[in-house]
Coordinates of C-alpha atoms in Angstrom, one line a residue:
X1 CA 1.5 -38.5 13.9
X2 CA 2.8 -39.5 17.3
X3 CA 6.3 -40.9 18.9
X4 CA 6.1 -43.9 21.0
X5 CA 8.6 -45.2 23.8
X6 CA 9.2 -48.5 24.7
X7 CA 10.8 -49.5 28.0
X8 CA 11.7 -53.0 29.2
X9 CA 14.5 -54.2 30.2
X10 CA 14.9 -57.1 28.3
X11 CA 16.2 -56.6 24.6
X12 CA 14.0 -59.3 23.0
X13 CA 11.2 -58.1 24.4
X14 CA 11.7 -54.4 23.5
X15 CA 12.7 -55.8 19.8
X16 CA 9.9 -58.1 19.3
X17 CA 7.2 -54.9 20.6
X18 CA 9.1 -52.2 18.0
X19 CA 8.7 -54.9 14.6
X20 CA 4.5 -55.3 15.5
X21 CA 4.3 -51.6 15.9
X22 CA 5.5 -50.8 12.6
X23 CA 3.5 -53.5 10.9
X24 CA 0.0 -52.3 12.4
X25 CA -1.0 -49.0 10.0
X26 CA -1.5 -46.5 12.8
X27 CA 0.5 -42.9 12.5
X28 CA 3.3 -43.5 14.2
X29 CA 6.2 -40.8 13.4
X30 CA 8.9 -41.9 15.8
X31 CA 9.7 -45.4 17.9
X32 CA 12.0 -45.1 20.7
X33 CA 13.3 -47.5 23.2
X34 CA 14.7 -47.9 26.5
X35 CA 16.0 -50.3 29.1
X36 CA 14.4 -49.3 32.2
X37 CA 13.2 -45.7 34.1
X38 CA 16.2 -43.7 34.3
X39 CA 16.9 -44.2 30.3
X40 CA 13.7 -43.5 29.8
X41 CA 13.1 -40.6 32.1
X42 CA 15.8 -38.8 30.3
X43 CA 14.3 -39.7 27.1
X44 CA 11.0 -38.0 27.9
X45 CA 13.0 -34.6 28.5
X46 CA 14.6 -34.2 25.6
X47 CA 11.7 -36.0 22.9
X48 CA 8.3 -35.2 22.7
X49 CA 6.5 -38.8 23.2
X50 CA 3.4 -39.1 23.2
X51 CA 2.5 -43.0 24.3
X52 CA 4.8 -44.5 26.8
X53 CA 4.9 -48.6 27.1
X54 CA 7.0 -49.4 29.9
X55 CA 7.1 -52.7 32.4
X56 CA 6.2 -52.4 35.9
X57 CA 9.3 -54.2 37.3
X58 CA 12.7 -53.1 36.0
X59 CA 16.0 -52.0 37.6
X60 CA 17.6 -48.5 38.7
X61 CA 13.9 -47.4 38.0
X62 CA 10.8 -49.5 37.7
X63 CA 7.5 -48.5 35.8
X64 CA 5.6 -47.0 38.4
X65 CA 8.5 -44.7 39.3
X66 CA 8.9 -43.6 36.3
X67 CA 4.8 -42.5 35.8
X68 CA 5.5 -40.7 39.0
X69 CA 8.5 -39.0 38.2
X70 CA 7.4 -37.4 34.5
X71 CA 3.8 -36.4 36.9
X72 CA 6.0 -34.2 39.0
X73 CA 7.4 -32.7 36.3
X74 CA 4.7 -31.8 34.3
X75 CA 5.8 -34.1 31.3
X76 CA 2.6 -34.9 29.5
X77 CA 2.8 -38.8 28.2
X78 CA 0.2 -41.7 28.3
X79 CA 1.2 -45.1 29.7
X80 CA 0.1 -48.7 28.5
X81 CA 1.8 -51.0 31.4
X82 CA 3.2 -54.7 30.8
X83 CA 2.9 -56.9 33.8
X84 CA 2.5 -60.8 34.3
X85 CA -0.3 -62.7 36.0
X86 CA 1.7 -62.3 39.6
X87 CA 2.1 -58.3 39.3
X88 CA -1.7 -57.5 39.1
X89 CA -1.3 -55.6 42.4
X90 CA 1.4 -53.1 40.5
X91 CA -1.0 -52.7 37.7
X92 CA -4.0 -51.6 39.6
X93 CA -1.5 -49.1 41.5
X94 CA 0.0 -47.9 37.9
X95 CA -3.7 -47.8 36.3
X96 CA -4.2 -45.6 39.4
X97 CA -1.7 -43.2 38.5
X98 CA -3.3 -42.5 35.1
X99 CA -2.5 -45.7 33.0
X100 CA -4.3 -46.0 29.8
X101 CA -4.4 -49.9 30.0
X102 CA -1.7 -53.0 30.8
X103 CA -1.0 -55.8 28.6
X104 CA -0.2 -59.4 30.2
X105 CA 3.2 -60.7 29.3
X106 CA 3.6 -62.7 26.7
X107 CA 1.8 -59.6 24.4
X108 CA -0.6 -60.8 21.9
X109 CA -0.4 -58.8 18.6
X110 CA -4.0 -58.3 18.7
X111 CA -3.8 -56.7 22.3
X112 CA -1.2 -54.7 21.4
X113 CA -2.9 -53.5 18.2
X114 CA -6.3 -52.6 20.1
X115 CA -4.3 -51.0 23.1
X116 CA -2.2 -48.8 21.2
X117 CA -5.0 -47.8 18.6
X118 CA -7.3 -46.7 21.8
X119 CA -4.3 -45.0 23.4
X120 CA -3.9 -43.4 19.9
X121 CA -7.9 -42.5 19.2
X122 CA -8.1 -40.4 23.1
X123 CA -4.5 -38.7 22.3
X124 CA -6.4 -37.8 19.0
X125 CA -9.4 -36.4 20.7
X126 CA -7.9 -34.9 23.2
X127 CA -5.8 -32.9 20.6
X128 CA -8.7 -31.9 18.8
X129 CA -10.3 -31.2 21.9
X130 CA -7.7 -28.4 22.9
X131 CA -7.5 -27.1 19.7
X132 CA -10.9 -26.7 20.0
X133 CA -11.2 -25.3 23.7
X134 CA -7.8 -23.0 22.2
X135 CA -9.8 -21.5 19.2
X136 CA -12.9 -21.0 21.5
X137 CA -10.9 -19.1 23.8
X138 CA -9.0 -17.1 21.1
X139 CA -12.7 -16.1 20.0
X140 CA -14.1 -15.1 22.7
X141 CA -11.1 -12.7 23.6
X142 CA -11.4 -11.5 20.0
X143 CA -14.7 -10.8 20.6
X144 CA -14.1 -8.9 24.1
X145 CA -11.2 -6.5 22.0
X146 CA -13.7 -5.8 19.6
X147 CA -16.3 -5.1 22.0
X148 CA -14.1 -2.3 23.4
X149 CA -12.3 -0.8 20.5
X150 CA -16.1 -0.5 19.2
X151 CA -16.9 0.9 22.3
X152 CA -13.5 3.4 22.8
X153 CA -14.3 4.6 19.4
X154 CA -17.8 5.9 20.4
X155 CA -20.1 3.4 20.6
X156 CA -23.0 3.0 23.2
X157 CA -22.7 0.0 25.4
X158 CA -24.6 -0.7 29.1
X159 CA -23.8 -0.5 32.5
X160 CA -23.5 -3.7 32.9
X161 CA -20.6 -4.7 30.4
X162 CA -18.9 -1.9 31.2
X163 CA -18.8 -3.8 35.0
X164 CA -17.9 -7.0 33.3
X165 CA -15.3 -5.8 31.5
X166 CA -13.7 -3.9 34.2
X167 CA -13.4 -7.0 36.2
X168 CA -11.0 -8.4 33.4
X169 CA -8.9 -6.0 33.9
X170 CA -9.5 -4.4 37.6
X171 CA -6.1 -3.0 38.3
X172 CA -5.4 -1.7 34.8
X173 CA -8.6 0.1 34.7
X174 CA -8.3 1.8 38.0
X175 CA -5.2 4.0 36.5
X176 CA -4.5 3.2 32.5
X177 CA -3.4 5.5 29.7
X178 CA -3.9 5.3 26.1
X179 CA -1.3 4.5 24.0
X180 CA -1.6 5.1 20.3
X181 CA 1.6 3.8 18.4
X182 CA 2.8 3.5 14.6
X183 CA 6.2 1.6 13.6
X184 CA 7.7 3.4 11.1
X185 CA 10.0 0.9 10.5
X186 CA 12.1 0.7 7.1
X187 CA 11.4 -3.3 5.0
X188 CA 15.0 -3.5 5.6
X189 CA 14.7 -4.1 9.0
X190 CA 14.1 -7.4 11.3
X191 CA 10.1 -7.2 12.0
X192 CA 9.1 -4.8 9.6
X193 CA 5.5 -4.4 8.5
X194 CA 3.8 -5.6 11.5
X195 CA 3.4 -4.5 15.0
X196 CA 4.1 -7.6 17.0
X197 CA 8.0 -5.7 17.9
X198 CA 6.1 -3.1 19.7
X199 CA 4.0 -5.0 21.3
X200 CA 6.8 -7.2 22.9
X201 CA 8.0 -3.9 23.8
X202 CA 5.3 -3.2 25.7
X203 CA 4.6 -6.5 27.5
X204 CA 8.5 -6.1 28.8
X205 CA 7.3 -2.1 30.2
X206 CA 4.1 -3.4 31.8
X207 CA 3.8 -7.1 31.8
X208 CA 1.7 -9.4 31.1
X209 CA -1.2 -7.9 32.9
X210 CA 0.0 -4.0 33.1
X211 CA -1.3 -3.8 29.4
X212 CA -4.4 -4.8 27.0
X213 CA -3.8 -4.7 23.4
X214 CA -6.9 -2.7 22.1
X215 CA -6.2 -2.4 18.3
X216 CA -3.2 -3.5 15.7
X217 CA -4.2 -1.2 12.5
X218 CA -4.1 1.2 11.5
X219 CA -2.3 2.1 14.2
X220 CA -1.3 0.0 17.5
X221 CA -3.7 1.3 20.6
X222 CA -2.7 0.0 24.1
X223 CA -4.1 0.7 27.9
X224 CA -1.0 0.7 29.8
X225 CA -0.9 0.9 33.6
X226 CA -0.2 5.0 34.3
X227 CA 1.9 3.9 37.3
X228 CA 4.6 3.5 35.0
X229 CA 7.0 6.2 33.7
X230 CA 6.0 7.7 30.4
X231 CA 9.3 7.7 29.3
X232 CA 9.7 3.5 29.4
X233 CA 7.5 2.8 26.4
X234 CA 9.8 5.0 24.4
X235 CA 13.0 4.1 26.1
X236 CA 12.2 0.4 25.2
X237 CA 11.5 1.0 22.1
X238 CA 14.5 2.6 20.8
X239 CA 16.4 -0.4 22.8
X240 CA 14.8 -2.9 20.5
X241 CA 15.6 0.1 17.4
X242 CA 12.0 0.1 16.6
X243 CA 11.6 3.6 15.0
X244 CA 7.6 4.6 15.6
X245 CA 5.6 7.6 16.3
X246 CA 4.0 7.6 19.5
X247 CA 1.4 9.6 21.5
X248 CA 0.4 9.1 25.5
X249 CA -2.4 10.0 27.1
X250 CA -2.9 11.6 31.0
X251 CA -3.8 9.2 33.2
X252 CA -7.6 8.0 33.2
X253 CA -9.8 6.4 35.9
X254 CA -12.5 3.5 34.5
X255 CA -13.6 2.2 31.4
X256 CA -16.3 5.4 31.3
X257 CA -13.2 7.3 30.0
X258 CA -11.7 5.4 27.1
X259 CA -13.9 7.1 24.8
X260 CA -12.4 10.4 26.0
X261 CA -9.5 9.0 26.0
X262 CA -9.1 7.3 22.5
X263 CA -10.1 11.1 21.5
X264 CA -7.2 12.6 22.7
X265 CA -4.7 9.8 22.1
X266 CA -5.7 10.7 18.3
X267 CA -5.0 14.6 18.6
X268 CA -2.0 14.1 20.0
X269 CA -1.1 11.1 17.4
X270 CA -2.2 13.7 14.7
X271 CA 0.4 16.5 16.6
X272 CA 3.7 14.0 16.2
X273 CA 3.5 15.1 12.9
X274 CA 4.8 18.8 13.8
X275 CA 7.4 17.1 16.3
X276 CA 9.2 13.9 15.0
X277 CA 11.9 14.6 17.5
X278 CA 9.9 13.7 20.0
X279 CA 10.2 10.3 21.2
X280 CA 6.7 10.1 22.9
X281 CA 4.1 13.3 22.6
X282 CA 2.4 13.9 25.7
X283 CA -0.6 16.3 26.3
X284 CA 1.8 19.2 28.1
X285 CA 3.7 19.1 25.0
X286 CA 0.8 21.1 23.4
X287 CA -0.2 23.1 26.1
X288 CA 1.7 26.9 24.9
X289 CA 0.1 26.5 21.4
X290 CA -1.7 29.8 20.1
X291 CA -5.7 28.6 19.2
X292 CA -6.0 31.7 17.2
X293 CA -4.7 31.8 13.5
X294 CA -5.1 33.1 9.9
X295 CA -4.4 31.4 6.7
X296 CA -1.5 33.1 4.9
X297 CA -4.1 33.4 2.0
X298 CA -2.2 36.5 0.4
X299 CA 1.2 34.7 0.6
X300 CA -0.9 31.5 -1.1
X301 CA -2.0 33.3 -4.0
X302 CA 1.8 34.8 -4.8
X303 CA 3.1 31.6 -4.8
X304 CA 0.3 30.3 -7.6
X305 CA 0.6 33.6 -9.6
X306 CA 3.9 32.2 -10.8
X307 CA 2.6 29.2 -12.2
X308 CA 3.7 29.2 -16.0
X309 CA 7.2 30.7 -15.2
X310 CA 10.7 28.2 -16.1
X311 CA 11.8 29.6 -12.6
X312 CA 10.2 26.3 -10.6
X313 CA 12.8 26.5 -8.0
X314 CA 11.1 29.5 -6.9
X315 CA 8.0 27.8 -6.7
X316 CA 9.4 25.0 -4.3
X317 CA 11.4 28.0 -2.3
X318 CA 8.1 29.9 -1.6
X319 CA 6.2 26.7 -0.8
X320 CA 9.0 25.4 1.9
X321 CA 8.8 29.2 3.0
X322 CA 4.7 28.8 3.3
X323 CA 5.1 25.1 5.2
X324 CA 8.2 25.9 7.4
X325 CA 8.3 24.1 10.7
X326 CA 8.4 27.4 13.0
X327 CA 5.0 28.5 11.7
X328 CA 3.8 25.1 11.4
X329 CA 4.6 24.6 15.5
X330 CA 3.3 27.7 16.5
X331 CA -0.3 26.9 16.2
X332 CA -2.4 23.3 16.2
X333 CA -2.0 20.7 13.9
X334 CA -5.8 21.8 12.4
X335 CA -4.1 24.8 11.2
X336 CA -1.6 22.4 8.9
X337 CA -4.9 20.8 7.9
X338 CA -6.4 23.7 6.7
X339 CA -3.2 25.2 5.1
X340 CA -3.0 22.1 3.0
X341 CA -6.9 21.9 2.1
X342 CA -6.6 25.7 0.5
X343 CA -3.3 24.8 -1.4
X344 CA -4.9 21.5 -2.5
X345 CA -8.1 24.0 -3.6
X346 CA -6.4 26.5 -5.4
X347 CA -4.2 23.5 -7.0
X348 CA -7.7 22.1 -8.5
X349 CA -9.3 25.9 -9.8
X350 CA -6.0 26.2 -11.3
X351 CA -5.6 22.5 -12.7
X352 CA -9.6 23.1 -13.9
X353 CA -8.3 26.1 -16.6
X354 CA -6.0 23.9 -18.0
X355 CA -7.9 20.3 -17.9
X356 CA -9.3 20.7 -21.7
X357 CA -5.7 20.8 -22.9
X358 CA -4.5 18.4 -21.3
X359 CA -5.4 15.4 -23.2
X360 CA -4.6 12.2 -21.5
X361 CA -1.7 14.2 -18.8
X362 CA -3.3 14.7 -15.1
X363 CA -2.1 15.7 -11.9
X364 CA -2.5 13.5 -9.1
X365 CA -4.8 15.6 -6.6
X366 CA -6.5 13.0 -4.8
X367 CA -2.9 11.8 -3.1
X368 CA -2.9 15.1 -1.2
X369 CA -6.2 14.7 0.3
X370 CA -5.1 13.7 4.0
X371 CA -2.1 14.8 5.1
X372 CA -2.0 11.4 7.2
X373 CA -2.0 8.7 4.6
X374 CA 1.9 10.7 4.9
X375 CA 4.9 8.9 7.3
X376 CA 5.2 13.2 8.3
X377 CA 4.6 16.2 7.1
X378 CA 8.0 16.3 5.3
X379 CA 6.5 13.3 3.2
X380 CA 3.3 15.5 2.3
X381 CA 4.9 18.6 1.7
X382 CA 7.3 16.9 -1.4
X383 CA 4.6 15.5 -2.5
X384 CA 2.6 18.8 -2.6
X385 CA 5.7 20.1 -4.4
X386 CA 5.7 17.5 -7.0
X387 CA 2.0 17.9 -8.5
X388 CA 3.2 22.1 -7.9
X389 CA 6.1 21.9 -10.3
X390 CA 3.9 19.2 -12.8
X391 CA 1.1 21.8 -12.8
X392 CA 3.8 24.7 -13.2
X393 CA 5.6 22.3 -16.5
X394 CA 1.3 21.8 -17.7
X395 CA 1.0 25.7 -17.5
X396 CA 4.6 26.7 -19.1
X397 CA 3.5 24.4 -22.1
X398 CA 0.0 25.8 -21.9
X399 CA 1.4 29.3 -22.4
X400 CA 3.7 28.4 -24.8
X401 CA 1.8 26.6 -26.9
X402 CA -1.4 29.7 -26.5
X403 CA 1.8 32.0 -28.2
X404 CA 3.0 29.6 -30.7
X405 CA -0.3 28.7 -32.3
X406 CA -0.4 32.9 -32.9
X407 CA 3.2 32.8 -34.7
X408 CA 1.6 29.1 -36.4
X409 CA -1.5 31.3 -37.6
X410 CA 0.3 33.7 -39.4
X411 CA 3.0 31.7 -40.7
X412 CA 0.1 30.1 -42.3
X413 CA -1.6 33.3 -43.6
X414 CA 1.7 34.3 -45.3
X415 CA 2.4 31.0 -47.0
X416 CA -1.5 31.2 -48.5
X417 CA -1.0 35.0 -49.6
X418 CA 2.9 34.2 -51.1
X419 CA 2.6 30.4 -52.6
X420 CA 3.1 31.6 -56.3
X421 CA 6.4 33.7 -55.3
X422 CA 9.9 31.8 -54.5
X423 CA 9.4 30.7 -51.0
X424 CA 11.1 28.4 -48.3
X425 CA 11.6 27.6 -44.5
X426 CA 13.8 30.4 -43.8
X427 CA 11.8 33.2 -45.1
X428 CA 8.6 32.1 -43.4
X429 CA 10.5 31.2 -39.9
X430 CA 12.2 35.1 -40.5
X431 CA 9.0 36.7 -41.3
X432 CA 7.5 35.1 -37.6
X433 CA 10.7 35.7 -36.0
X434 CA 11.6 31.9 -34.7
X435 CA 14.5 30.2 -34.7
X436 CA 14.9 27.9 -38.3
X437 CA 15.0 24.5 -36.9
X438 CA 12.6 25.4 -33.6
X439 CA 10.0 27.2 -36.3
X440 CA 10.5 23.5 -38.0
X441 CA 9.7 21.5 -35.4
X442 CA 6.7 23.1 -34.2
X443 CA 5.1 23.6 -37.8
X444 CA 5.5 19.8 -38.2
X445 CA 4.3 19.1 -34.5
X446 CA 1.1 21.4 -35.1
X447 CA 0.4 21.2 -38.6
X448 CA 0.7 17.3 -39.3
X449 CA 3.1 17.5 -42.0
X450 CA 6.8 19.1 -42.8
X451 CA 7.0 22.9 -44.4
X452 CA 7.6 21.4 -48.2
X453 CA 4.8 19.4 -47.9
X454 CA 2.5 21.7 -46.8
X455 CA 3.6 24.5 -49.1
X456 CA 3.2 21.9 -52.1
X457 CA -0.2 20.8 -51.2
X458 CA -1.2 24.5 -51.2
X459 CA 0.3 24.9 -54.7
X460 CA -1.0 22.1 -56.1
X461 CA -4.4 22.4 -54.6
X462 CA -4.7 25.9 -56.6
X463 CA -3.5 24.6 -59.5
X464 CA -5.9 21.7 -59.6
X465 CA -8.5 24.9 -59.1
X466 CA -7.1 27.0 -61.9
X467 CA -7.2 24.0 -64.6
X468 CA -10.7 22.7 -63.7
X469 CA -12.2 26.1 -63.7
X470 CA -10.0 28.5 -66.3
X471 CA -8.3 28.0 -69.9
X472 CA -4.8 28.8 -69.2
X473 CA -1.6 27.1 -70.2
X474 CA -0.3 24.0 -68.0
X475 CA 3.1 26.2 -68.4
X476 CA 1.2 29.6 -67.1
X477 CA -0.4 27.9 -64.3
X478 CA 3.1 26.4 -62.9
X479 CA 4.3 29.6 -62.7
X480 CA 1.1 31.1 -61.7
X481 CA 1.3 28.8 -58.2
X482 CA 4.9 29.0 -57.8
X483 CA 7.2 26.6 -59.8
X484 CA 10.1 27.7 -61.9
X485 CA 9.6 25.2 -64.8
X486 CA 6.7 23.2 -66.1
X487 CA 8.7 19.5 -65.8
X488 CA 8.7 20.1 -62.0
X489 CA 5.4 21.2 -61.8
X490 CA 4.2 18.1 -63.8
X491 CA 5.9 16.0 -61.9
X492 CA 5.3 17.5 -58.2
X493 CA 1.8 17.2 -60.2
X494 CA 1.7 13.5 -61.1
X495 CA 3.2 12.4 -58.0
X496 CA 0.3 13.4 -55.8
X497 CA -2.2 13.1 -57.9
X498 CA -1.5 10.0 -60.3
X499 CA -2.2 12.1 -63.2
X500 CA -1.0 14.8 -65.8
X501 CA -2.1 18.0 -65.7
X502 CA -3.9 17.7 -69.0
X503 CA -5.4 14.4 -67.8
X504 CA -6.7 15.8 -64.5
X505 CA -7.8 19.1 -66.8
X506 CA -9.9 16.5 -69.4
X507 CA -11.5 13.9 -66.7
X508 CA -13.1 17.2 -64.6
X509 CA -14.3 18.9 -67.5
X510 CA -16.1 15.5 -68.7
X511 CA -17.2 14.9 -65.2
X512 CA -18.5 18.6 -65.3
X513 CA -20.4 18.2 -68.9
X514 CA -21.7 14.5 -67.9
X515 CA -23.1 16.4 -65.0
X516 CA -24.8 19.0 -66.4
X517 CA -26.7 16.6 -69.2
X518 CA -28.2 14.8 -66.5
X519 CA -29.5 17.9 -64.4
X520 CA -31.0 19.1 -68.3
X521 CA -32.5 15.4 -68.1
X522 CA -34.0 15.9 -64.5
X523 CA -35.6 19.0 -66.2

């Protein structure tokens, strides 16, 4: 699509040009139209146009004026020039000044048409062409960032590029520092989620050529010229109320040191997690830290002793006590690392006693594998304290349920050795010493099935024992298993198993005989 200006200054003419263009099928978005140079000029500021038809001679501003004037200000327009026979003179002069082609007054539809559509055709290519030359050029400096973050995070590259690439850059490289940046902005915020805010940031510091954008994730890395004060990174940031963590290198000489200096930029990016105060981290921020340590192993295994206890606020006291930021800052951040590795171990053995119980419940120990998938350490350590207290809750059950099934068990062993005496919920919970409705509740839980149904199933499975295999009365063997009166025992009977006592007796002694004539058979 395209926007086309007409300018003449007769009305007829400017008419009769505007109701051809819209009948020829070319993409044109907008027609415009003015009465001579000065209209037109002002036109030209305020639209983009892309094809210009004007007349040579005109008043207050002729044609050839007017291509001057939009040259001289840098407005970017084609021209197609109307003239008569006498003004060939004025359309050499405006073909001269970058005319696409004229058209002799009267304009033939046909000229018009071919004119316009080979104005159109080169605007076309010319677009396509930039695009083009824009996408090669976006490529290639693609390709030169990669080139270097490949090579500042280790790998080998020549003499010669190294050269190269210096010239880029020449005054950046002679004095840079490494910046290593993360935005840690919340989604509330203007700009969130990307890094483009920071990198304005640091365009406004440096300019334009005072830093090189090195990588975007996962975290922002710029070369920034080490003229500069430290301090204006961090003081633009928080201007633009971009919230990030950020580390600065000393100053380095040539490309040869990037490597070295992407190394460092990372130690102290790992460090910002033992100071968030500080607005930028800076190599002599770390320079009175002790090198030599010991893991507070004896402290670690007091705090998972308790595991199994109700008391879990203990637990998260003693952890905050084992992670507190004074110890924490006394020594390098790879003491942090390691504290968290052995509390993430002993989380595991522990979490490995437990696992066949578990069924389909787990704890969540790969999310406390690196403490830097964390905004800070105040992140890591709650979550450390979560999969803590759910591995506490796992053991507590663990426990109780270990001492229950004991009470379960022998709750059981009476009910088998008592079935034929009067016998209910209250003596059996009373002879295992639990609580009436809690002793309920777990026998149901464990066991599958309520008290009275279990205590009836063991009754009547005896008594279906006693009438296959003895010659007693149905009435003896009720109150042999336990029931007051034969009418409840024959119906308890009948309800589970469909049949009277007598009938059940008859079938399994028939089953029994018809059985033992077919082994005589076999013989």
């Amino acid at each position: 699509m395209f926007n086309v200006l007409i300018v003449d200054d007769q009305k007829q003419i400017r008419d009769g040009l505007q109701a051809m263009l819209r009948q020829f099928p070319l993409p044109i978005d907008g027609l415009h139209s003015a009465a001579n140079g000065l209209e037109a000029l002002e036109l030209l500021r305020r639209q983009r146009i892309q094809l210009v038809i004007t007349d040579i001679r005109m008043p207050d501003m002729d044609g050839l004026t007017l291509m001057e004037r939009t040259r001289e200000e840098g407005i970017k327009v084609d021209y197609l020039i109307l003239s008569g026979y006498g003004d060939f003179a004025y359309a050499q002069r405006a073909i001269a000044l970058g005319a696409k082609g004229y058209l002799l007054k009267p304009v033939k539809r046909d000229d018009l048409r071919a004119a316009v559509e080979s104005a159109w055709e080169e605007i076309r290519a010319r677009k396509e062409l930039s695009l083009s030359m824009k996408h090669a050029s976006r490529r290639a400096r693609e390709t030169d960032r990669k080139e270097l973050r490949l090579f500042m995070q280790g790998a080998a590259s020549d003499e010669d590029w190294m050269v190269r690439t210096e010239q880029n850059h020449p005054e950046l490289w002679r004095s840079y520092r490494l910046v290593l940046l993360r935005e840690e902005r919340r989604a509330s915020q203007p700009g969130a989620g990307d890094s483009q805010g920071a990198e304005n940031a640091a365009c406004q510091v440096y300019g334009k050529h005072g830093c090189l954008i090195l990588q975007r994730q996962p975290q922002l890395v710029i070369a920034v010229k080490a003229d500069i004060d430290p301090g204006a990174l961090p003081a633009a940031l928080q201007s633009s109320q971009i919230e990030a963590a950020l580390a600065m290198t000393d100053p380095r000489q040539g490309l040869k040191e990037l490597p070295g200096a992407y190394a460092q930029a990372l130690e102290l990016y790992r460090h910002s997690y033992l100071f968030p105060e500080l607005s930028c981290l800076l190599p002599s921020h770390l320079e009175r830290l002790d090198s030599q340590w010991q893991l507070p192993y004896e402290e670690l295994y007091a705090l998972f002793q308790q595991l199994g206890t109700s008391n879990g606020g203990r637990i998260a006291q003693d952890l905050s006590a084992l992670f507190r930021k004074e110890a924490l800052r006394r020594y390098p951040i790879r003491y942090t690392i390691q504290l968290c590795r052995a509390a993430v171990q002993m989380l595991e053995e522990y979490e490995r006693v437990i696992r066949p119980y578990l069924g389909e419940e787990a704890l969540d120990i790969e999310c406390l594998r690196n403490l830097f998938d964390y905004p800070g350490i105040r992140d890591y350590i709650q979550a450390l304290q979560r999969q803590l207290l759910r591995l506490n809750q796992f053991y507590y059950e663990y426990k109780c349920s270990y001492r229950h099934s004991q009470d379960l068990n022998e709750a059981i062993r009476f009910i088998h050795e008592n079935y034929h005496r009067p016998l209910d919920l209250a003596m059996v919970s009373n002879h295992v010493s639990l609580n009436y409705a809690y002793f309920s509740n777990l026998f149901k839980k464990n066991v599958g099935k309520g008290f009275a149904e279990y205590l009836r199933d063991v009754r009547l499975d005896k008594a279906r024992r006693l009438l296959a295999e003895t010659d007693y009365k149905i009435v003896e063997i009720a109150s042999m298993v336990g029931y007051e009166n034969y009418k409840s025992f024959t119906r308890a009977f009948r309800d589970a198993t469909d049949l009277q006592p007598t009938e059940y007796r008859e079938r399994t002694r028939r089953r029994e005989e018809s059985e033992e004539e077919a082994r005589g058979t076999a013989l």
